Short mmCIF file of C-alpha atoms in Angstrom, two decimals:
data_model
loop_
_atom_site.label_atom_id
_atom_site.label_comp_id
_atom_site.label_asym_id
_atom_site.label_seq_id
_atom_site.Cartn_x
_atom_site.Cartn_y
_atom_site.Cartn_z
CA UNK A 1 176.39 231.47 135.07
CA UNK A 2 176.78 235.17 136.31
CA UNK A 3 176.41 233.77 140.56
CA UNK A 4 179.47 231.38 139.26
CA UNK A 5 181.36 234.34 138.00
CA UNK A 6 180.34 236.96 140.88
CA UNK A 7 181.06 234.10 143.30
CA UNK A 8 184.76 233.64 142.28
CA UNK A 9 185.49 237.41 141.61
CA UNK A 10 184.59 237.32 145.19
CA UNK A 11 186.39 234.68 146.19
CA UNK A 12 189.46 236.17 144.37
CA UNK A 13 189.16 239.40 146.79
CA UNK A 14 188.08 238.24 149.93
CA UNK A 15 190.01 234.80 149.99
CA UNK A 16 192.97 234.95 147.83
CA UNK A 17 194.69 232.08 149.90
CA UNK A 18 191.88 229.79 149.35
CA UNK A 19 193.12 228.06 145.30
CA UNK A 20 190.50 226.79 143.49
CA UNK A 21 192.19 222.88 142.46
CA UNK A 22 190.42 222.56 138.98
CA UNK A 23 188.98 224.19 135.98
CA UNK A 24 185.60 223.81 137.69
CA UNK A 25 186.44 225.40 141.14
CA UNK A 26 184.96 222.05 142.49
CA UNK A 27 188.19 221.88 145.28
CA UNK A 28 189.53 224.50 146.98
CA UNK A 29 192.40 224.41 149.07
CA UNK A 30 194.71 226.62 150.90
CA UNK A 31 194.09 229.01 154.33
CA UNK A 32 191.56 230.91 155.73
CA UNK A 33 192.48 234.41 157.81
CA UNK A 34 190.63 234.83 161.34
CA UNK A 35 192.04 237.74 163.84
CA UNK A 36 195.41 237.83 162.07
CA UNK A 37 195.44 233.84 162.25
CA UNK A 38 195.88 231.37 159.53
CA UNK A 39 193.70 227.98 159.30
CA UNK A 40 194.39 225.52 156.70
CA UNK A 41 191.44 224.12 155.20
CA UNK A 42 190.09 222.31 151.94
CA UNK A 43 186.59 222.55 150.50
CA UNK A 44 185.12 220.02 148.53
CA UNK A 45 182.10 221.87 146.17
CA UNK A 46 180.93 219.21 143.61
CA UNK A 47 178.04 221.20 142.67
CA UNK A 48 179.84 224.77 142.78
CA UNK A 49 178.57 227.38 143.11
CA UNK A 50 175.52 225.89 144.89
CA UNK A 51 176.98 224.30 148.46
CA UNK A 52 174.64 220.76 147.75
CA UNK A 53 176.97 218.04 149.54
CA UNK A 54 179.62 220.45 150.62
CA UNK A 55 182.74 218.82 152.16
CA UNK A 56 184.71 220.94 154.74
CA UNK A 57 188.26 219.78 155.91
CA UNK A 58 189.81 221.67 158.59
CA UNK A 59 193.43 221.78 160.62
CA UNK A 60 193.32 220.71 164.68
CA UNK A 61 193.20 224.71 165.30
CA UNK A 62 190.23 225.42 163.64
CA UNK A 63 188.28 222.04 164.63
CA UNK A 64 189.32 223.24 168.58
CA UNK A 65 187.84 226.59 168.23
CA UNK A 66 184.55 225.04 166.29
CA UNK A 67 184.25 222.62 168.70
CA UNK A 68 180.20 221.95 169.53
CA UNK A 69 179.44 224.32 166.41
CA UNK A 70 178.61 221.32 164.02
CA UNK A 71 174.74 222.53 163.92
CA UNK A 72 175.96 226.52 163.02
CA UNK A 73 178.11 225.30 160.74
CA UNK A 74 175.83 223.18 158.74
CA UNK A 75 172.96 225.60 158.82
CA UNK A 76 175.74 228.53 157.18
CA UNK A 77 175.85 225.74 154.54
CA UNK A 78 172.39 225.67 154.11
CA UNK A 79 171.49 228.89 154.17
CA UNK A 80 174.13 230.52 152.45
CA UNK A 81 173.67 230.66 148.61
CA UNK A 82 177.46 231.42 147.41
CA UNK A 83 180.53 229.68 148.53
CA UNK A 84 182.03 233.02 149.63
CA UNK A 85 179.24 234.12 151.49
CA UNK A 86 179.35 230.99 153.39
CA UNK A 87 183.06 231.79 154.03
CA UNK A 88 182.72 235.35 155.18
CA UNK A 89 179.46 234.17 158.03
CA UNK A 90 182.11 231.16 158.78
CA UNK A 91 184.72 233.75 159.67
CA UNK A 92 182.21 235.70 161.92
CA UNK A 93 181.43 232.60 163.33
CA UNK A 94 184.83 231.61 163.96
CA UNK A 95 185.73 235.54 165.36
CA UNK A 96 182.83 235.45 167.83
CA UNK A 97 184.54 231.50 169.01
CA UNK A 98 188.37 232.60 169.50
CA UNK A 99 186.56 235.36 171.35
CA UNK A 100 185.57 233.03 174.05
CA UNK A 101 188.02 230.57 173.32
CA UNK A 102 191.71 230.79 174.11
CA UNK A 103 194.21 228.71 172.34
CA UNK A 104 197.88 229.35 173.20
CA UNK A 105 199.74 230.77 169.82
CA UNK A 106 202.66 228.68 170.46
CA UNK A 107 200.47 225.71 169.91
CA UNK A 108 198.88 227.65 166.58
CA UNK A 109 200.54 225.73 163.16
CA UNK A 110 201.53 228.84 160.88
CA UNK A 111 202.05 226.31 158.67
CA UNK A 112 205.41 227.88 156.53
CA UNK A 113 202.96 230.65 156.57
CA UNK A 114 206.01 233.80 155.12
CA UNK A 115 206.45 230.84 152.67
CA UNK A 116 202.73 230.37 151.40
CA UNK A 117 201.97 234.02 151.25
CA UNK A 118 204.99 234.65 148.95
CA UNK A 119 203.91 232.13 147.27
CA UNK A 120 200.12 233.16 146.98
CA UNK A 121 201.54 237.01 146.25
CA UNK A 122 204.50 235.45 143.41
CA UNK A 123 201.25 233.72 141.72
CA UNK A 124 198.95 236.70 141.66
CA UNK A 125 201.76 238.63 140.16
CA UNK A 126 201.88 235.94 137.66
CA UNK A 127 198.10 235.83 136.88
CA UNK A 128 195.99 232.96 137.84
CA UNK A 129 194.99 232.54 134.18
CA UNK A 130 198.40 230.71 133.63
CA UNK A 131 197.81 228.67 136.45
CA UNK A 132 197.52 224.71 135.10
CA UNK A 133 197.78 223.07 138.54
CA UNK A 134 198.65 224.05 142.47
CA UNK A 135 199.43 220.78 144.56
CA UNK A 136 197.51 220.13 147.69
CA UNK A 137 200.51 221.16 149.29
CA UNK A 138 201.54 224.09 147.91
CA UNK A 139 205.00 222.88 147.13
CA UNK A 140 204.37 222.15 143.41
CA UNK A 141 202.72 223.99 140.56
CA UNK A 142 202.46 224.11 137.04
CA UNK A 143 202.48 226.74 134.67
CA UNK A 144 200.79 227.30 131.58
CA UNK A 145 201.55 229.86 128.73
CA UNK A 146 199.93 230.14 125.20
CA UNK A 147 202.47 231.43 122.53
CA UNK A 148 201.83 233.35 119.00
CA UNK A 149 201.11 230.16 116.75
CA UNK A 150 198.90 228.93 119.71
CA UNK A 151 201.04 225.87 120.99
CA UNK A 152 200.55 225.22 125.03
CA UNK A 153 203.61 225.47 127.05
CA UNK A 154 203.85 224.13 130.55
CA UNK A 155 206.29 224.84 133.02
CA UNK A 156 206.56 223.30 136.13
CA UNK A 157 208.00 223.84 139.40
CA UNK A 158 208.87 222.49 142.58
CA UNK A 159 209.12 225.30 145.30
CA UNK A 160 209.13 223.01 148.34
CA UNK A 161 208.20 223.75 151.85
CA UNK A 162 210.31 226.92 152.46
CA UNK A 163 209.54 229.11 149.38
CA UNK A 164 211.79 231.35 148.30
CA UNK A 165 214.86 229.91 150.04
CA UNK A 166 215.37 226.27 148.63
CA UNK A 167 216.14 225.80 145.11
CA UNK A 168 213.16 225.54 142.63
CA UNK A 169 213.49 222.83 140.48
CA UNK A 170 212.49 222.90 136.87
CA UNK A 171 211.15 221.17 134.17
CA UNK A 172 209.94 222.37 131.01
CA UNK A 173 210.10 220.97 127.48
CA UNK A 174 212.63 223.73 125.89
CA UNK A 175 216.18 223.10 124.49
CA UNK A 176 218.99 222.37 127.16
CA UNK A 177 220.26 226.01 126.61
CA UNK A 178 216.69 227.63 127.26
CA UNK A 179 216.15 225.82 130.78
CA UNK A 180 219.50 226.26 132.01
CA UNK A 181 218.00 230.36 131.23
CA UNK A 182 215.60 230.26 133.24
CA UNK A 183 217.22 228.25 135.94
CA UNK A 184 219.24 231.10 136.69
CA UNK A 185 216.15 232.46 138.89
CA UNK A 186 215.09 231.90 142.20
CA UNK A 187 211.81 232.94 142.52
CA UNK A 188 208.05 231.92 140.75
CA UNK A 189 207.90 235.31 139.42
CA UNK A 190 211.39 235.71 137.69
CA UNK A 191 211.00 231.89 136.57
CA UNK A 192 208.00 232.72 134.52
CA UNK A 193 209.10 235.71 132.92
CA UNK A 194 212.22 234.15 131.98
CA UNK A 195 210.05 231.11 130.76
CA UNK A 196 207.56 233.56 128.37
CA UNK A 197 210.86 235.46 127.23
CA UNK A 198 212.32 231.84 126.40
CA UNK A 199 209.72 231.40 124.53
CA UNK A 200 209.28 234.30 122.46
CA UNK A 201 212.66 233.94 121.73
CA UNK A 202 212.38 230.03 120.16
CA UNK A 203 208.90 231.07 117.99
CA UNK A 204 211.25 231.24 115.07
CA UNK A 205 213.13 228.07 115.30
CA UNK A 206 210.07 226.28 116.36
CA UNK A 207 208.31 227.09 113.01
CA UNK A 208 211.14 226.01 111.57
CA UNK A 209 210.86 222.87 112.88
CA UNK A 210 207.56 222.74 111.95
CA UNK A 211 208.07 223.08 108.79
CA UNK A 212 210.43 219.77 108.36
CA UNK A 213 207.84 217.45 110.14
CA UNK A 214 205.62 218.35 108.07
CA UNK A 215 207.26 218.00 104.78
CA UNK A 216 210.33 215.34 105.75
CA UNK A 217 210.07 212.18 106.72
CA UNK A 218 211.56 212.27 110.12
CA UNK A 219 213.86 209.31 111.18
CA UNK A 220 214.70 210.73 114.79
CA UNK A 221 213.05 211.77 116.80
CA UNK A 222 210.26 209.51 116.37
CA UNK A 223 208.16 211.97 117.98
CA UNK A 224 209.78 215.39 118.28
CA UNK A 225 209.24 217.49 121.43
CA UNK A 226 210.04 221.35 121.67
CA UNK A 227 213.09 220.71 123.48
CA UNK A 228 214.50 218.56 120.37
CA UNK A 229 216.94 220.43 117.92
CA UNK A 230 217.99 217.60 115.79
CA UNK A 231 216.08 216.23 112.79
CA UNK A 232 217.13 213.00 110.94
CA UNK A 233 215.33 213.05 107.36
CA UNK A 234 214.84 210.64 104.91
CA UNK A 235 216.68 211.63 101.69
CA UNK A 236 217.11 208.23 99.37
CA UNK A 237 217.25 204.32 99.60
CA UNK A 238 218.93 203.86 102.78
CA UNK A 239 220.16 206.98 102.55
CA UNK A 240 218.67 209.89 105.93
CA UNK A 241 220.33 213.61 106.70
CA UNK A 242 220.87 214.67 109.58
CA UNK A 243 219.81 218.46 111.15
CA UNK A 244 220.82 219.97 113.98
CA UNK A 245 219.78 223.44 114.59
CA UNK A 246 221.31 226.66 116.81
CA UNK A 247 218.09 227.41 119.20
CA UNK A 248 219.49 230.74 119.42
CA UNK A 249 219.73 231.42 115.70
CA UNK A 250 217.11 230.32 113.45
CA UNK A 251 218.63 231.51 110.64
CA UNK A 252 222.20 229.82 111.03
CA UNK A 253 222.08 227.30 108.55
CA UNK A 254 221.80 224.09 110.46
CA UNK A 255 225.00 221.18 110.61
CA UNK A 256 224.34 218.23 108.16
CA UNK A 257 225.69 214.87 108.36
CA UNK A 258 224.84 212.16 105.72
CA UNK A 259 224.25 208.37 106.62
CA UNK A 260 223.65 205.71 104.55
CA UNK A 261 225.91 203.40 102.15
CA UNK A 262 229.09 205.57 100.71
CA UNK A 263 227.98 205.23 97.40
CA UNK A 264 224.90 206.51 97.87
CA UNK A 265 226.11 208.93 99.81
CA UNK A 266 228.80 210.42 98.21
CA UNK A 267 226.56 212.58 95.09
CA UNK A 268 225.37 213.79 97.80
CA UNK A 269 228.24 214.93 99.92
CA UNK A 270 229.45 216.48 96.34
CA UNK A 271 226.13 218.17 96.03
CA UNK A 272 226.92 220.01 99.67
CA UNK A 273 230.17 220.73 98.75
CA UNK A 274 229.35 222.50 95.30
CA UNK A 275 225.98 224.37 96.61
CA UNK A 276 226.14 225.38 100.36
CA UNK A 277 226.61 228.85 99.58
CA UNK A 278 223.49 228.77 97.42
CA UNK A 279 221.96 228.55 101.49
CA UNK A 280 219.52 231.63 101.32
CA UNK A 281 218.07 233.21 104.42
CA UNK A 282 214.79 234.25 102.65
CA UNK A 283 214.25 230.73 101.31
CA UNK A 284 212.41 227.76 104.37
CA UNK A 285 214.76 225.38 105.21
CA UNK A 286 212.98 222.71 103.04
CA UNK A 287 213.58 224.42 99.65
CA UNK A 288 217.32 225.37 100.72
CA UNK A 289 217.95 221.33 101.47
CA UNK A 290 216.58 220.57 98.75
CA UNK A 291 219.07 223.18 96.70
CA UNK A 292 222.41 222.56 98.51
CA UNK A 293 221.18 218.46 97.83
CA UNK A 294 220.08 218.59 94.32
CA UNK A 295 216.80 217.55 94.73
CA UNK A 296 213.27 217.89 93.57
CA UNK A 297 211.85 216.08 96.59
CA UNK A 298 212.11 214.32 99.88
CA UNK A 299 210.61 210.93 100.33
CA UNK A 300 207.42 210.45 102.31
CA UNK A 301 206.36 208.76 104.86
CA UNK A 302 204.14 205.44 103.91
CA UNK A 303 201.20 205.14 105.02
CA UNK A 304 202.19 201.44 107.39
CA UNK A 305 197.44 200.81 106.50
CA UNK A 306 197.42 201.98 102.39
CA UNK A 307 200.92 201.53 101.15
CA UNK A 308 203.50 199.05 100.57
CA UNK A 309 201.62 196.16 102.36
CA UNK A 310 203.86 193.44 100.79
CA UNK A 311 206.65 194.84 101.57
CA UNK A 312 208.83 193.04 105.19
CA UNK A 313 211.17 196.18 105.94
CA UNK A 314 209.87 199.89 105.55
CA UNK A 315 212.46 202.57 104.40
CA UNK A 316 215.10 203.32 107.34
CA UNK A 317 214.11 200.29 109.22
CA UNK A 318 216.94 197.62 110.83
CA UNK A 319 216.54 194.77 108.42
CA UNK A 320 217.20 192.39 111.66
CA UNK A 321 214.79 193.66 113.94
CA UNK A 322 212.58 195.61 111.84
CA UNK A 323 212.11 199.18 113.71
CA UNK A 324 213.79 202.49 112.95
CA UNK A 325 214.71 203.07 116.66
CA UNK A 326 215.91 200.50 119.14
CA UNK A 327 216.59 202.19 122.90
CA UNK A 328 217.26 205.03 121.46
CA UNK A 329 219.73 203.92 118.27
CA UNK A 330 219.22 204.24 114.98
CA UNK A 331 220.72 202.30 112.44
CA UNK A 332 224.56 203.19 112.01
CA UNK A 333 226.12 199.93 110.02
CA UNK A 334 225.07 199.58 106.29
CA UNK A 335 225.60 196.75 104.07
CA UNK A 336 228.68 198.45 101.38
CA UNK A 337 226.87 196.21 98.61
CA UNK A 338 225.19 198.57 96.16
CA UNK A 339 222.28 196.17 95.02
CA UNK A 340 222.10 195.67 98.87
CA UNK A 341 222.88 198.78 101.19
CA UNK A 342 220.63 197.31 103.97
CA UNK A 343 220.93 199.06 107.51
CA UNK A 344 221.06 197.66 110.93
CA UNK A 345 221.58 199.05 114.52
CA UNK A 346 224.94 198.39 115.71
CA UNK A 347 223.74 196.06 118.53
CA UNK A 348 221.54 193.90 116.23
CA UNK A 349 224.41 193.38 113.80
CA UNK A 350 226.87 192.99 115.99
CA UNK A 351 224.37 189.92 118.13
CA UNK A 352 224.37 188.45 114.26
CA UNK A 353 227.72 188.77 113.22
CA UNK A 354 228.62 186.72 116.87
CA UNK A 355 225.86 184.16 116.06
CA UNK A 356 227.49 183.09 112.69
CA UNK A 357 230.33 180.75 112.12
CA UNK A 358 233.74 181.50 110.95
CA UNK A 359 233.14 184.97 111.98
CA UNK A 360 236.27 186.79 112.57
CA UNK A 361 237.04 189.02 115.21
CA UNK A 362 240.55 191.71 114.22
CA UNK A 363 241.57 194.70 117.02
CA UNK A 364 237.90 195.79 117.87
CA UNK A 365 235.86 194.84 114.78
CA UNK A 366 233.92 191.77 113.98
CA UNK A 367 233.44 190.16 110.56
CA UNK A 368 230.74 187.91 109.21
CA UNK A 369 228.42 188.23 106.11
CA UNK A 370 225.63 190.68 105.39
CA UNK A 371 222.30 189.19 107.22
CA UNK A 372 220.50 190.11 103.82
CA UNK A 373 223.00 189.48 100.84
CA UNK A 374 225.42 187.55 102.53
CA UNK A 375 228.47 190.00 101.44
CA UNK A 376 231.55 191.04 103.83
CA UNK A 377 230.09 193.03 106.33
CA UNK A 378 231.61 194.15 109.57
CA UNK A 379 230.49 196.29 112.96
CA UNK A 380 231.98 197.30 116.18
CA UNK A 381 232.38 195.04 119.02
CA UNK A 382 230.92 196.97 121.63
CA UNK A 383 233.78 197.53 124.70
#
């Protein structure tokens, strides 16, 4: 354990162009500096740090100038008992060759090396701890910070082959408003920072979040990401909310809009109406919904193994094609029957209503009867 650490502390200062690939420092990859020359090679270490079964990969350049040196290059492996010892007596090696050895510097590949070596400099600035990954060819990396509640965040970016002047895309699961933050950068270094800042600035609406996935049942998304600032909750029979929150304000009270059957919804629309200045910023969101709503509690999710086994159609569910989302939709069209008050996706009532006969079609609705209770029932017709 302590040759593995002293053996990349030393490859940190001595070779800072050569990345270690992995966790494991298995794979290296990245340039090696000889006489103010660059060579591009990867090392393959699967028993790091011992140099058992070592796999050296070089450029043209340095294969021309070790040329007949297979034998001194193997015994360095063998002898050498750290990976950046063998490095430093390879560099020796290589000094004492170019010595003897001319190669004309038009025909040397620098390889985009201004490029690389902002590169390597922008990512020692940022701190190889929050490296997650550097590509083979140093024209993609990603990111990784750890924030106060201790949820991962990776960011990742593609510099391409001329770092700093092309464009660095980005992607990184924040809200819309976040990225287009960050994106305002140009460089690894200015990305990050912006990225940690974005962040720091999102803990609050992120806990939040939190908070309603754990104690809602959660329509939409299905499975929320950090980028996603909607919520659409459960409330009743039929009957879901839905949130969407400011990222920039966490503690704006969020914009609600009810779905479900009108006379279901309507108590509750009254309930808004009557309480939503009760909306306290010392309260969590959950106990202030369920105060501008009137309600004690929020319905749960069912366990689809333990609960309601006999049951064909689970709460928010399409009664037609039995799933909550369907490319995306959720269901929109509810049957205005109170004993009924079914829901369906627009698409899968609409397919229906067109399947049945003596439907009727008036300016850009179609009519038919309910699927479940056979009532009047209309949708859409989709353009």
């Amino acid at each position: 354990m302590g040759s593995h650490l002293e053996d990349q502390l030393l490859m940190m200062k001595k070779f800072p162009l050569l990345v270690p690939q992995n966790s494991t420092s298995t794979v290296y990859d990245g340039f090696l500096s000889v006489e103010k020359r660059y060579f591009h090679i990867s090392l393959v270490v699967p028993k790091y740090p011992l140099l058992d079964g070592m796999n050296l990969h070089c450029s043209w350049e340095l294969a021309y100038f070790l040329k007949d040196k297979e034998k001194e290059v193997q015994e360095l492996a063998d002898t050498c008992s750290m990976l950046s010892f063998y490095l430093t007596s390879l560099q020796n090696l290589l000094t004492s060759c170019m010595k003897t050895q001319w190669l004309p510097p038009s025909q040397l590949n620098c390889t985009n090396m201004e490029s690389f070596q902002r590169l390597m400099s922008d990512i020692e600035t940022v701190g190889m701890k929050h490296i997650e990954f550097l590509s083979h060819s140093m024209t993609w990396l990603k990111l990784r910070v750890i924030d106060d509640a201790q949820r991962c965040h990776i960011l990742r970016l593609d510099v391409g082959a001329n770092y700093p002047h092309e464009n660095i895309q980005v992607q990184a699961d924040l809200p819309q408003i976040a990225l287009q933050n960050i994106k305002k950068n140009n460089s690894v270094v200015g990305i990050f920072r912006s990225f940690v800042h974005e962040i720091s600035s999102l803990q609050n609406i992120w806990k939040l979040l939190d908070n309603v996935d754990e104690e809602c049942w959660v329509l939409d998304p299905d499975k929320p990401t950090r980028k996603d600032m909607t919520r659409r909750i459960v409330i009743g029979q039929n009957l879901s909310l839905q949130l969407t929150f400011d990222s920039n304000d966490a503690m704006a009270r969020p914009s609600m809009k009810l779905f479900g059957p009108e006379l279901g919804v309507q108590p509750f629309r009254e309930s808004l109406a009557a309480n939503v200045e009760e909306w306290q910023d010392t309260c969590s969101l959950v106990e202030n919904l369920k105060c501008v709503l009137s309600v004690a509690t929020f319905p749960v999710r069912p366990d689809s193994l333990s609960q309601k086994k006999d049951q064909l159609v689970y709460e928010g569910e399409c009664v037609i094609c039995y799933s909550v989302q369907l490319e995306g939709e959720l269901p929109s069209e509810v049957c205005k029957n109170v004993r009924c008050g079914s829901p369906f996706h627009a698409s899968c009532l609409l397919e229906w209503l067109q399947c049945v006969p003596g439907n009727i079609q008036s300016f850009s609705r179609i009519h038919g009867t309910c699927p479940s209770c056979g009532s009047a029932i209309s949708c859409p017709i989709s353009p």
